[in-house]
Amino acid sequence: MTSPAGAGLIRSVASRGTISVAIVGPASVVAGDVARFRAEVDGASTWVWLAPDGTAYPDAPELAITAVTPGEALIHLAAVASDGQTTQATLRLLVKSPAE
């Protein structure tokens, strides 16, 4: 589920059992600019970001990416609890061309 998070940010939330994860970040960015995202994780023993280029960033509280190509980019945040339960949040980032 995605909802407004104030100050031009959105929050994408997923939960399952005792785990809750959320990605907080911008809904859009201009190609060439850096977009920053914050993880909100509860009930998980570990988590991992998956950037649009496929790079994994384990247990990082934040993720910063440089948007390259106009279009849609997906940011994923997956979490695992100590009992093996998993959940994943996905944020759809609109990458605008510099002329927009």
One Martini backbone bead per residue (centre of mass of N, CA, C, O) as a GRO file, in nm:
protein
  100
    1MET     BB    1   0.097   0.036   0.023
    2THR     BB    2   0.032   0.373  -0.078
    3SER     BB    3   0.129   0.691   0.079
    4PRO     BB    4   0.144   0.976   0.216
    5ALA     BB    5   0.441   1.153   0.400
    6GLY     BB    6   0.515   1.421   0.331
    7ALA     BB    7   0.711   1.646   0.173
    8GLY     BB    8   0.677   1.474  -0.110
    9LEU     BB    9   0.622   1.196   0.012
   10ILE     BB   10   0.623   0.838   0.024
   11ARG     BB   11   0.454   0.528   0.136
   12SER     BB   12   0.556   0.185   0.140
   13VAL     BB   13   0.363  -0.096   0.257
   14ALA     BB   14   0.438  -0.404   0.447
   15SER     BB   15   0.277  -0.705   0.584
   16ARG     BB   16   0.359  -0.997   0.804
   17GLY     BB   17   0.260  -1.071   1.076
   18THR     BB   18   0.536  -0.932   1.260
   19ILE     BB   19   0.596  -0.775   0.993
   20SER     BB   20   0.725  -0.442   0.901
   21VAL     BB   21   0.747  -0.244   0.597
   22ALA     BB   22   0.906   0.067   0.476
   23ILE     BB   23   0.903   0.315   0.220
   24VAL     BB   24   1.066   0.636   0.213
   25GLY     BB   25   0.993   0.872  -0.057
   26PRO     BB   26   0.990   0.970  -0.359
   27ALA     BB   27   0.781   0.976  -0.649
   28SER     BB   28   1.001   1.169  -0.787
   29VAL     BB   29   1.257   1.223  -1.049
   30VAL     BB   30   1.531   1.347  -1.205
   31ALA     BB   31   1.736   1.279  -1.430
   32GLY     BB   32   2.054   1.275  -1.245
   33ASP     BB   33   1.935   1.249  -0.975
   34VAL     BB   34   1.898   1.209  -0.632
   35ALA     BB   35   1.751   0.944  -0.442
   36ARG     BB   36   1.593   0.907  -0.118
   37PHE     BB   37   1.566   0.631   0.120
   38ARG     BB   38   1.366   0.491   0.388
   39ALA     BB   39   1.368   0.261   0.647
   40GLU     BB   40   1.088   0.074   0.795
   41VAL     BB   41   1.147  -0.159   1.061
   42ASP     BB   42   0.945  -0.439   1.199
   43GLY     BB   43   1.029  -0.762   1.323
   44ALA     BB   44   1.319  -0.780   1.203
   45SER     BB   45   1.650  -0.917   1.156
   46THR     BB   46   1.642  -0.853   0.839
   47TRP     BB   47   1.747  -0.661   0.541
   48VAL     BB   48   1.682  -0.558   0.186
   49TRP     BB   49   1.786  -0.388  -0.081
   50LEU     BB   50   1.655  -0.320  -0.421
   51ALA     BB   51   1.769  -0.190  -0.689
   52PRO     BB   52   1.708  -0.118  -1.019
   53ASP     BB   53   2.003  -0.260  -1.097
   54GLY     BB   54   2.016  -0.515  -0.866
   55THR     BB   55   2.131  -0.407  -0.615
   56ALA     BB   56   2.237  -0.503  -0.293
   57TYR     BB   57   2.139  -0.373   0.052
   58PRO     BB   58   2.221  -0.466   0.356
   59ASP     BB   59   2.095  -0.318   0.646
   60ALA     BB   60   2.011  -0.039   0.539
   61PRO     BB   61   1.852   0.260   0.631
   62GLU     BB   62   1.950   0.363   0.344
   63LEU     BB   63   1.885   0.489   0.001
   64ALA     BB   64   2.088   0.582  -0.285
   65ILE     BB   65   2.001   0.712  -0.610
   66THR     BB   66   2.067   0.742  -0.957
   67ALA     BB   67   1.890   0.862  -1.200
   68VAL     BB   68   1.886   0.781  -1.552
   69THR     BB   69   1.604   0.682  -1.676
   70PRO     BB   70   1.326   0.745  -1.805
   71GLY     BB   71   1.053   0.639  -1.595
   72GLU     BB   72   1.036   0.337  -1.424
   73ALA     BB   73   1.121   0.261  -1.080
   74LEU     BB   74   1.219  -0.002  -0.859
   75ILE     BB   75   1.180  -0.033  -0.505
   76HIS     BB   76   1.313  -0.265  -0.268
   77LEU     BB   77   1.196  -0.419   0.055
   78ALA     BB   78   1.327  -0.682   0.244
   79ALA     BB   79   1.214  -0.914   0.508
   80VAL     BB   80   1.335  -1.100   0.806
   81ALA     BB   81   1.256  -1.312   1.046
   82SER     BB   82   1.355  -1.534   1.291
   83ASP     BB   83   1.105  -1.737   1.186
   84GLY     BB   84   1.105  -1.674   0.845
   85GLN     BB   85   0.949  -1.446   0.782
   86THR     BB   86   0.818  -1.252   0.500
   87THR     BB   87   0.864  -0.927   0.332
   88GLN     BB   88   0.753  -0.672   0.076
   89ALA     BB   89   0.839  -0.359  -0.053
   90THR     BB   90   0.716  -0.125  -0.313
   91LEU     BB   91   0.849   0.144  -0.510
   92ARG     BB   92   0.733   0.382  -0.741
   93LEU     BB   93   0.948   0.556  -0.962
   94LEU     BB   94   0.949   0.861  -1.122
   95VAL     BB   95   1.135   0.933  -1.414
   96LYS     BB   96   1.233   1.233  -1.533
   97SER     BB   97   1.291   1.446  -1.760
   98PRO     BB   98   1.459   1.747  -1.762
   99ALA     BB   99   1.217   1.898  -1.936
  100GLU     BB  100   0.959   1.854  -1.728
   0.00000   0.00000   0.00000
